[in-house]
Short mmCIF file of C-alpha atoms and ligand atoms in Angstrom, two decimals:
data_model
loop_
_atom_site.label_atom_id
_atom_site.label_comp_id
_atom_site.label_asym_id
_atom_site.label_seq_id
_atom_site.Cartn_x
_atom_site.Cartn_y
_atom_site.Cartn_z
CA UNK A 492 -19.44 2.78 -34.76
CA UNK A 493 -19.20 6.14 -33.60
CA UNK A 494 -17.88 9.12 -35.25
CA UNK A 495 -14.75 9.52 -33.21
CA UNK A 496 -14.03 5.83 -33.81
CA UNK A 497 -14.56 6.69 -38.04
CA UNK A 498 -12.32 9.77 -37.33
CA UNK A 499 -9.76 7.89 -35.62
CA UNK A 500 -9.77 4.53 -38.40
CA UNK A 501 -10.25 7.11 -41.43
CA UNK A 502 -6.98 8.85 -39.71
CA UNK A 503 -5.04 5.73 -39.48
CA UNK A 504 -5.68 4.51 -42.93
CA UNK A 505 -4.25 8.03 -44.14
CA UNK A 506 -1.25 7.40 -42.15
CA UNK A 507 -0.94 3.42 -43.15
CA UNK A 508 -1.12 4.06 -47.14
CA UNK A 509 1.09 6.94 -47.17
CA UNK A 510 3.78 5.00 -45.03
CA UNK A 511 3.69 2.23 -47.36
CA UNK A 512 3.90 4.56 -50.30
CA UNK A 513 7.09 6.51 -48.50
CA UNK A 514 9.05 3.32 -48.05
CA UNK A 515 8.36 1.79 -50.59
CA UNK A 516 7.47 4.34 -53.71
CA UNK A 517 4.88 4.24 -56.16
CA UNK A 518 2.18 2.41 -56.23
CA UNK A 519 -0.99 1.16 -58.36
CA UNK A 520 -4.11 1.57 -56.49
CA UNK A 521 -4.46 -2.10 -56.75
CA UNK A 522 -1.68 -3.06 -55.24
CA UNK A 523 -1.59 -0.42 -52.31
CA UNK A 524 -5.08 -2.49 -51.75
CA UNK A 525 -3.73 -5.35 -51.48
CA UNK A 526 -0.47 -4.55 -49.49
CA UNK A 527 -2.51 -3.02 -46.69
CA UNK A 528 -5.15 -4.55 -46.73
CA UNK A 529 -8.96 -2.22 -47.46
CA UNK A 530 -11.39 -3.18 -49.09
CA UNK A 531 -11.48 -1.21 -52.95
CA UNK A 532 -13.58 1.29 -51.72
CA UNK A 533 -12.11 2.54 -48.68
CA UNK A 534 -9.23 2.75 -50.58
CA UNK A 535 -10.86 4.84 -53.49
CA UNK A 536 -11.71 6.66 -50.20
CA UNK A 537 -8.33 7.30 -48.55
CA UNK A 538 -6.31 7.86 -52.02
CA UNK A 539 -9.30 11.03 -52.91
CA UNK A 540 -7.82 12.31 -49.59
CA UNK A 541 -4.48 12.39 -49.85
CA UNK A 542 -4.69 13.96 -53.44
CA UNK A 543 -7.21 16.71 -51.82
CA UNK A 544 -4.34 16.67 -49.27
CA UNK A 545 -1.96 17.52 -51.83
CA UNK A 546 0.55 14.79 -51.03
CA UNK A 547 -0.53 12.58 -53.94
CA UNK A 548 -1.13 12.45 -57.34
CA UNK A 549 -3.02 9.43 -58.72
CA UNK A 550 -2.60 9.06 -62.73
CA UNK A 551 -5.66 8.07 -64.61
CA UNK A 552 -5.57 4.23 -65.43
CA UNK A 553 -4.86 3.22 -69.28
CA UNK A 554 -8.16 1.52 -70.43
CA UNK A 555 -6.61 -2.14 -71.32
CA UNK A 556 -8.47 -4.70 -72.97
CA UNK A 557 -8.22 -7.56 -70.10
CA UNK A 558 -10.53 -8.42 -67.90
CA UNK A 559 -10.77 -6.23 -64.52
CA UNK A 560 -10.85 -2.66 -63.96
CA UNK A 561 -8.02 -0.58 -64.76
CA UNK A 562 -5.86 1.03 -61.48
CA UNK A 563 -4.20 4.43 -61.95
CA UNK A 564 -0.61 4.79 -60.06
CA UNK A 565 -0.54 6.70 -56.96
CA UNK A 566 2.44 8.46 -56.71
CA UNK A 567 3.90 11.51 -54.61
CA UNK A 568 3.38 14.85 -55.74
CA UNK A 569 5.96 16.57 -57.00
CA UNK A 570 5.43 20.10 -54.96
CA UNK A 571 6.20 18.49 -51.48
CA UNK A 572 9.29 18.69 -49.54
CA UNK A 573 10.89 19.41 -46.25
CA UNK A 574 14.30 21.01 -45.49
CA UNK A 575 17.16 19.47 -43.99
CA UNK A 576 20.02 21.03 -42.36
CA UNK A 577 23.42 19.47 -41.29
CA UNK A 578 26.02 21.71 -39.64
CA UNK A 579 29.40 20.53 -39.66
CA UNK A 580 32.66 21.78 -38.62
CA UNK A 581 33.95 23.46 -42.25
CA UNK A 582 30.32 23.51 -43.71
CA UNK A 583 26.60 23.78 -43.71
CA UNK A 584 24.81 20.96 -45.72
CA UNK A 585 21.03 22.46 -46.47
CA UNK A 586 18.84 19.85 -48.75
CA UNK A 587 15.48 19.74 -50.00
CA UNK A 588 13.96 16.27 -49.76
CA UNK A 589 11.02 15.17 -51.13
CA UNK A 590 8.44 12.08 -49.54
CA UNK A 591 10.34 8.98 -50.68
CA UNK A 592 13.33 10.40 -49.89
CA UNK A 593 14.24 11.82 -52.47
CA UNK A 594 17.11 14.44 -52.30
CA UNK A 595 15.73 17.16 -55.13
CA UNK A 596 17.88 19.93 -53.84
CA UNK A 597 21.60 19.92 -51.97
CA UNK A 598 24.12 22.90 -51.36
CA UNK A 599 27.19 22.71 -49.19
CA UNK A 600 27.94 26.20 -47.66
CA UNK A 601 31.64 26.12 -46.56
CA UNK A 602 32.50 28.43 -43.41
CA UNK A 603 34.60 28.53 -40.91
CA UNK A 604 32.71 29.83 -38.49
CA UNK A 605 30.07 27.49 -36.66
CA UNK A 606 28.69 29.75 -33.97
CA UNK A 607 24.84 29.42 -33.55
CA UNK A 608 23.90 32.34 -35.00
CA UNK A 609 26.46 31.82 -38.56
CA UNK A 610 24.76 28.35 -38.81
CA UNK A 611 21.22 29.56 -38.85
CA UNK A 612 21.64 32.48 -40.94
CA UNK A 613 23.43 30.82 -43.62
CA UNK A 614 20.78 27.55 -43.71
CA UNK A 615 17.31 30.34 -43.91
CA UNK A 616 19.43 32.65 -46.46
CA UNK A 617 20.41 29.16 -48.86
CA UNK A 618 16.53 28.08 -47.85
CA UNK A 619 15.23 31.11 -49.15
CA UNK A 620 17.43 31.22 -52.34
CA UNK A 621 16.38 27.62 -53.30
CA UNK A 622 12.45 27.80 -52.97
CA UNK A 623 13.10 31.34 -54.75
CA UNK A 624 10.79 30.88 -57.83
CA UNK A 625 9.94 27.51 -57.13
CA UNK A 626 6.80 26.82 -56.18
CA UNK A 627 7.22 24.02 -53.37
CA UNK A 628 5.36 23.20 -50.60
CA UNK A 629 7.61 22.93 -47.54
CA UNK A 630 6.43 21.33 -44.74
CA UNK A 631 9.21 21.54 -42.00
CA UNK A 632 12.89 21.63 -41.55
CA UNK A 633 14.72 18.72 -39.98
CA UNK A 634 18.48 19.27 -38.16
CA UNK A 635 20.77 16.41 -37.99
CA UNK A 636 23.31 17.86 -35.42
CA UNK A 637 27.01 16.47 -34.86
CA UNK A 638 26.08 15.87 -30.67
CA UNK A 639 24.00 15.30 -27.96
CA UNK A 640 20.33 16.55 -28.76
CA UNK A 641 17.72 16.05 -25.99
CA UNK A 642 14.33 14.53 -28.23
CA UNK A 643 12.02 16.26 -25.71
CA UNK A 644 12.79 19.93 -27.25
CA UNK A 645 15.49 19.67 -29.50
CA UNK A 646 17.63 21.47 -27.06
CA UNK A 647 21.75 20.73 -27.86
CA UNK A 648 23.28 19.62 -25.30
CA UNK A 649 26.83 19.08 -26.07
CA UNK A 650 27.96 19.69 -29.62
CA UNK A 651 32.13 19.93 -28.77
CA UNK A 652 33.45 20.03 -32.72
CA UNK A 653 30.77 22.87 -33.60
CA UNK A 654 31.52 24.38 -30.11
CA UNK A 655 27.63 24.17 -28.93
CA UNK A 656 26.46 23.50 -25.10
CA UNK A 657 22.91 23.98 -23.98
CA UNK A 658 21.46 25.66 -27.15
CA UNK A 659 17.63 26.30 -28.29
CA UNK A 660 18.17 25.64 -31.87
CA UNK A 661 14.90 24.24 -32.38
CA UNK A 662 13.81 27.28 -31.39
CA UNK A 663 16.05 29.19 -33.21
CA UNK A 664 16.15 27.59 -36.49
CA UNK A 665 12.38 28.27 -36.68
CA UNK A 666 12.28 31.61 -35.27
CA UNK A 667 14.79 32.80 -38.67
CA UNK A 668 12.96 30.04 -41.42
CA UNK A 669 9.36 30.32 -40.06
CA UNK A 670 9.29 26.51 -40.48
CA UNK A 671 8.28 24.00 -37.95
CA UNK A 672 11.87 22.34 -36.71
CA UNK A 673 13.06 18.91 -35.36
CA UNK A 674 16.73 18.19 -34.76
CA UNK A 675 18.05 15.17 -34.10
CA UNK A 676 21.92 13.70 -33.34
CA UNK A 677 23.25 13.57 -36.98
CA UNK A 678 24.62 9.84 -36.63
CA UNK A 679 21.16 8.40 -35.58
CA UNK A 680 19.85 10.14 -38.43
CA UNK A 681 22.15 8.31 -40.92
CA UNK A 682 21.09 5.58 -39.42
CA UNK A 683 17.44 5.95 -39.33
CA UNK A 684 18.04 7.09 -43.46
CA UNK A 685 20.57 3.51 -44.34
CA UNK A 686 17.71 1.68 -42.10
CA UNK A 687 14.59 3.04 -43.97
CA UNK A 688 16.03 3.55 -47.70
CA UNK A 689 19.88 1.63 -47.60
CA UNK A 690 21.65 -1.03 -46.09
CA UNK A 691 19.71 -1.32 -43.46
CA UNK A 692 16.45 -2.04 -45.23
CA UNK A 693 14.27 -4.43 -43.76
CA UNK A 694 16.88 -5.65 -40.98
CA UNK A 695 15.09 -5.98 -37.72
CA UNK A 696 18.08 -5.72 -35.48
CA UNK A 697 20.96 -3.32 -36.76
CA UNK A 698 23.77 -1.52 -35.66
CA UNK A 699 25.40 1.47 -37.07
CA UNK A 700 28.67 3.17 -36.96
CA UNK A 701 29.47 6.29 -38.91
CA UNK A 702 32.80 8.05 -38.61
CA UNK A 703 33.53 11.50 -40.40
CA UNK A 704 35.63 14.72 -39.42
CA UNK A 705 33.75 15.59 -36.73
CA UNK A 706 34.64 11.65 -34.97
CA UNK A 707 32.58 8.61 -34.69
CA UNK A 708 29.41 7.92 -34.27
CA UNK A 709 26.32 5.13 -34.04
CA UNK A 710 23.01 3.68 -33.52
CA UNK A 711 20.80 0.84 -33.00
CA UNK A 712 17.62 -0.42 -34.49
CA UNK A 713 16.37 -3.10 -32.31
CA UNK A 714 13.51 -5.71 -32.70
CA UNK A 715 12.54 -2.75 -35.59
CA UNK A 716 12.78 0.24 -33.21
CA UNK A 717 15.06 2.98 -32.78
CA UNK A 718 17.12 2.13 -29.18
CA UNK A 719 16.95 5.84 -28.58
CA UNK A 720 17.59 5.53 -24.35
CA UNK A 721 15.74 7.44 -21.46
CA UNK A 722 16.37 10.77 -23.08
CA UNK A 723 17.85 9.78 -26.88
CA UNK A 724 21.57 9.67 -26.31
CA UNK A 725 22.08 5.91 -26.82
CA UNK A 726 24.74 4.45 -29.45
CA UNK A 727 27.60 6.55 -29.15
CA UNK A 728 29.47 3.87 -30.39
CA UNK A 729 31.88 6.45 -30.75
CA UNK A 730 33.02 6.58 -26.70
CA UNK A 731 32.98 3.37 -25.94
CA UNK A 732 36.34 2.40 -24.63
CA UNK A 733 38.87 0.53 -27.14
CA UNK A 734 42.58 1.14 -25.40
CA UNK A 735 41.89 2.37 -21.39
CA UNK A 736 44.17 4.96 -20.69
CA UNK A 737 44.78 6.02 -24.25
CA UNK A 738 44.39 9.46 -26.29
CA UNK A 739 42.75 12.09 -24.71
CA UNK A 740 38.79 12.17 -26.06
CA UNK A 741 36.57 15.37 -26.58
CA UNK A 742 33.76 14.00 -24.23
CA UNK A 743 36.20 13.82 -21.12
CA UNK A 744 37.64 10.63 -21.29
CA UNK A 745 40.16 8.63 -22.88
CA UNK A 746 40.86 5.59 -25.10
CA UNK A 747 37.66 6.27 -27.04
CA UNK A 748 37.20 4.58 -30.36
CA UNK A 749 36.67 8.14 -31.66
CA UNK A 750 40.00 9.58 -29.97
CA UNK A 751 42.01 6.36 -30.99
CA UNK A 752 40.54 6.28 -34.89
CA UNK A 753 40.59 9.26 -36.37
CA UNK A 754 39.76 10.25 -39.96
CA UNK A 755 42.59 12.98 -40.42
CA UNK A 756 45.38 9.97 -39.20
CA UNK A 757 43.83 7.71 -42.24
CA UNK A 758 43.71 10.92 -44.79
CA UNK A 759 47.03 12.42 -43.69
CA UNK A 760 48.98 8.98 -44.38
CA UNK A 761 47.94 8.94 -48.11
CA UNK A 762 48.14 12.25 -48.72
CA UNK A 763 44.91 13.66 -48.70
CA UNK A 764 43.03 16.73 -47.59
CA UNK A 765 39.41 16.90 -45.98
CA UNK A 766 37.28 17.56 -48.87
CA UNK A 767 38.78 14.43 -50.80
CA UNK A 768 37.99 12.01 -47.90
CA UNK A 769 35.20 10.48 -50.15
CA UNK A 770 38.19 8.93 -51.95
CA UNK A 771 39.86 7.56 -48.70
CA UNK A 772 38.63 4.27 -49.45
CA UNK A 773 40.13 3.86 -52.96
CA UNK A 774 43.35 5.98 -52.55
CA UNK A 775 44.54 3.36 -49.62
CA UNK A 776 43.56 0.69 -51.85
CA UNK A 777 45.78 1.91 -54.30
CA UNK A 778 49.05 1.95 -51.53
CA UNK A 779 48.32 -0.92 -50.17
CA UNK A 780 47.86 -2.94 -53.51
CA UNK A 781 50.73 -5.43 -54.51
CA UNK A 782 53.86 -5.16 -51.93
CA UNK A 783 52.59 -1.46 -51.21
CA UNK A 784 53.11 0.38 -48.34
CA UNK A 785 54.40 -1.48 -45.15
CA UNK A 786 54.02 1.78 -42.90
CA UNK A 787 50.18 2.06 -44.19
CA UNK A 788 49.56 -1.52 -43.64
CA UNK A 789 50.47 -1.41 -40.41
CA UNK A 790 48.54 1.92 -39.63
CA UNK A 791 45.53 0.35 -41.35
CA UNK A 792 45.80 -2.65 -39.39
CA UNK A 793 46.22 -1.13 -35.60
CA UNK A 794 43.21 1.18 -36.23
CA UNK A 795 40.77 -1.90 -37.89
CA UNK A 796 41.65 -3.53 -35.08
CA UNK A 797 40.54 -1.24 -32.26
CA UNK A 798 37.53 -0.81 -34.35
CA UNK A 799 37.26 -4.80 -34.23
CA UNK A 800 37.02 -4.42 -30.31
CA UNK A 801 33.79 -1.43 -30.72
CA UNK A 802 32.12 -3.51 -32.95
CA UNK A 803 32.75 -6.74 -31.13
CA UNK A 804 31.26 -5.12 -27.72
CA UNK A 805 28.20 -3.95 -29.27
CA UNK A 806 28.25 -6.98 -31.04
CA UNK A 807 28.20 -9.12 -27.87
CA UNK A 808 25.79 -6.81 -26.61
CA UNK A 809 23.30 -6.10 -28.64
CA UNK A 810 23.14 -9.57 -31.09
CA UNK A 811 22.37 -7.72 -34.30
CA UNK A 812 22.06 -9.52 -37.57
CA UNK A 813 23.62 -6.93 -39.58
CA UNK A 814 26.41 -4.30 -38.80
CA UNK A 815 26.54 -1.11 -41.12
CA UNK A 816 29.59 0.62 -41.47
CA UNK A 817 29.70 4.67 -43.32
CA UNK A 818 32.27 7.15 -43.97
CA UNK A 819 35.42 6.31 -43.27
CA UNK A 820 34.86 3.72 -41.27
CA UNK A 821 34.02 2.07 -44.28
CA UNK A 822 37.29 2.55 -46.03
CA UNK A 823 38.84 1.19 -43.34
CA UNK A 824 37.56 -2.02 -42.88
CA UNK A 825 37.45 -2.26 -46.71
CA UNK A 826 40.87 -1.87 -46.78
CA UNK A 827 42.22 -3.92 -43.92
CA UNK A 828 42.31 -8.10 -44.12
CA UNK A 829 40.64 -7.56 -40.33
CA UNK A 830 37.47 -9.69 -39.39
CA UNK A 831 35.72 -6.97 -37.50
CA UNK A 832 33.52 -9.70 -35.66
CA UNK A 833 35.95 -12.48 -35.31
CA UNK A 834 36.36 -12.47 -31.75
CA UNK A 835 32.73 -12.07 -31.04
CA UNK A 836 30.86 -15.12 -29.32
CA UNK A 837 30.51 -17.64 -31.29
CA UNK A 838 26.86 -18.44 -31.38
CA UNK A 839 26.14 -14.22 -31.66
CA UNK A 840 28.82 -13.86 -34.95
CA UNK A 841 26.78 -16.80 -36.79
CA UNK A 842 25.00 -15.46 -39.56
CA UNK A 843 25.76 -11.84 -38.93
CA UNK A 844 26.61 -9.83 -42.06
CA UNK A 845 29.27 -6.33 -41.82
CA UNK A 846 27.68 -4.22 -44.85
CA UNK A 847 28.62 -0.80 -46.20
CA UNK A 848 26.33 1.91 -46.21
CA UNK A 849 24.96 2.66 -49.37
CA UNK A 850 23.64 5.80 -49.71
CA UNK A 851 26.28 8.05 -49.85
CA UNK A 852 26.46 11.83 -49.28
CA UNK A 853 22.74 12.18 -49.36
CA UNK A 854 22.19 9.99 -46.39
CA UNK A 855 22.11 12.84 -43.90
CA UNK A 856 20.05 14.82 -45.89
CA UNK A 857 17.79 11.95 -46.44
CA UNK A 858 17.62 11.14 -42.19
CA UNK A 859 17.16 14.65 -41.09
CA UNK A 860 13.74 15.05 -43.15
CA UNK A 861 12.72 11.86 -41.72
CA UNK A 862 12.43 14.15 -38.66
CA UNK A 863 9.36 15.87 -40.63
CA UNK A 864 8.11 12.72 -42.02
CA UNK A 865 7.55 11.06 -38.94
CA UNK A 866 5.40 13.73 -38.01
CA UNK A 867 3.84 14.02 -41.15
CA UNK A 868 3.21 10.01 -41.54
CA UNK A 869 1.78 9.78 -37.90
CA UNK A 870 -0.83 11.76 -38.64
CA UNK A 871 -1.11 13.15 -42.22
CA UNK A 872 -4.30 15.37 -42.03
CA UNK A 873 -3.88 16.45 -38.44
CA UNK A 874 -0.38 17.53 -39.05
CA UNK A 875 -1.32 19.37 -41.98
CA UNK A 876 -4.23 21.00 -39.97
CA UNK A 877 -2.56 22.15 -37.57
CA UNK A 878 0.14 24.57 -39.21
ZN1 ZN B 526 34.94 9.99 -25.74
#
């Protein structure tokens, strides 16, 4: 063999274990061996280098009195993280997340202003104040932004709710933090987080629709890959047409699913405000329990159904075997007696299963690190070579 082609396989077995150990947590040496398949020693091999790497911690085994050698758990150290950054339109989420996804650190910045320059001061400031006396190893910041982001650069294209067209913030982001940046559109992000650590986990063919303040929208894993499109704008579930010639949508349009279902419509008719449309779900349940309320019902009812046309177009489309529904959109069909894939084709509605999303709040915290970890997982000791 020669030395490039060691290089290369010592590389990829780097990259393999600490995949496995990122979806799926912690580990005993033993079985990582057996789940990927190296022989004991190339594994003693590859675990040595991702604890030299810092990445990993390996425990030391308990001496038992079986038969067999004792295996010490590999799990991720503790020190690691990467930032994640979500603007929206009355806040900035900034999160720490560890490998694993774990969330270890999560502020919401309220503000009313969302110009470029408010955005990225406020996420280095709160980055600043949380690794203030703690000791972590940051490895990269991740954006999950409400819009069009071109994958290429990270350039935003169109961001209407924040007010963004044609801005750097990539480039920005790490200019003011000093990290290395990735941004991403914030609803392919959710999904990439439900897909890797939620509902979505281990379904090969998925679709995703998220709907929040700033509108609706979506994704699609296919055959186990992200449908990302010829630049990274596919799924915008959220501008596909449900009523032609109906309300007036941001993107140009009309009859959108995002301009005809809104979240303030839902949280207006029971009485709520914004920052209580986590309870959206339950408070409908509530009016609409018993004889409850015949106005709601009906409201409930027109907007589950022009959901019910979205879903059955990408349904027909696409042929997923699972569809995940988050935020509000969520509350809605939970609340409304509407089979959202009823009046898909027969033969493509057998089998498939409408699931919420289940990992709350954190999910966008979660998907915008996976920005980092991809990098990191590609190629663990060239991407922390090459700072
Ligand atoms: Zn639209």
């Amino acid at each position: 063999m020669t030395s490039q082609t060691t290089e290369h396989l010592r590389r990829r077995n780097l990259s393999r274990v600490l995949t496995v150990l990122h979806e799926e947590g912690e580990r005993s040496r033993a079985e990582l061996t057996r789940e990927v398949g190296l022989s004991r020693s190339t594994m003693a091999g590859v675990v040595a280098e991702l604890v030299r790497l810092g990445l990993v911690t390996e425990s030391t085994p308990a001496l038992t009195g079986g038969a067999g050698r004792p295996s010490g758990v590999v799990r991720f150290a503790d020190d690691v993280a990467v930032v994640a950054v979500n603007p929206e339109v009355d806040a900035v989420h900034v999160g720490l997340v560890g490998l694993g996804g774990r969330v270890l650190k999560h502020a919401r910045i309220e503000t009313p202003d969302t110009d470029v320059a408010t955005v990225v001061g406020l996420a280095a400031a709160t980055v600043t104040g949380m690794l203030a006396g703690d000791p972590v190893r940051v490895l990269g910041l991740g954006l999950a932004i409400p819009g069009q982001v071109r994958m290429r650069d990270g350039v935003v294209r169109q961001a209407t709710h924040l007010g963004w067209s044609e801005v750097p913030i990539v480039e920005e982001v790490a200019k003011a933090t000093g990290l290395r940046s990735w941004a991403a559109n914030a609803a392919t992000l959710a999904m990439r987080a439900e897909s890797r650590f939620g509902a979505g986990k281990g379904v090969a063919d998925l679709v995703y629709l998220i709907g929040g303040a700033s509108g609706v929208g979506g994704g699609a894993v296919m055959a186990g890959r992200l449908l990302t499109g010829a630049a990274g704008y596919a799924g915008e579930f959220g501008h596909t047409v449900v009523r032609p010639g109906g309300a007036a949508c941001h993107c140009g349009a009309s009859g959108c699913l995002e301009a005809e279902v809104e979240q303030a419509t839902l949280l207006s008719a029971v009485g709520l405000d914004a920052a209580e449309a986590g309870r959206l779900g339950e408070r409908m349940a509530e009016r609409l329990a018993g004889d409850g309320d015949a106005e709601l019902a009906a409201l409930v009812a027109e907007k589950a159904g022009l959901l019910a046309v979205a879903v059955r177009n990408a349904v027909n489309v696409l042929n997923p075997q699972a569809i995940v529904l988050s935020g509000f959109l969520a509350a809605l069909h939970g609340a409304a007696p509407v089979d959202l894939v009823g009046d898909a084709v027969a033969a493509i509605r057998e089998g498939i299963e409408v699931r919420d999303a289940a990992l709350g709040e954190e999910q966008l915290m979660i998907g915008a690190a996976e920005l980092v970890w991809a990098e990191l997982l590609a190629d663990p000791a060239g991407f922390l070579a090459d700072p």
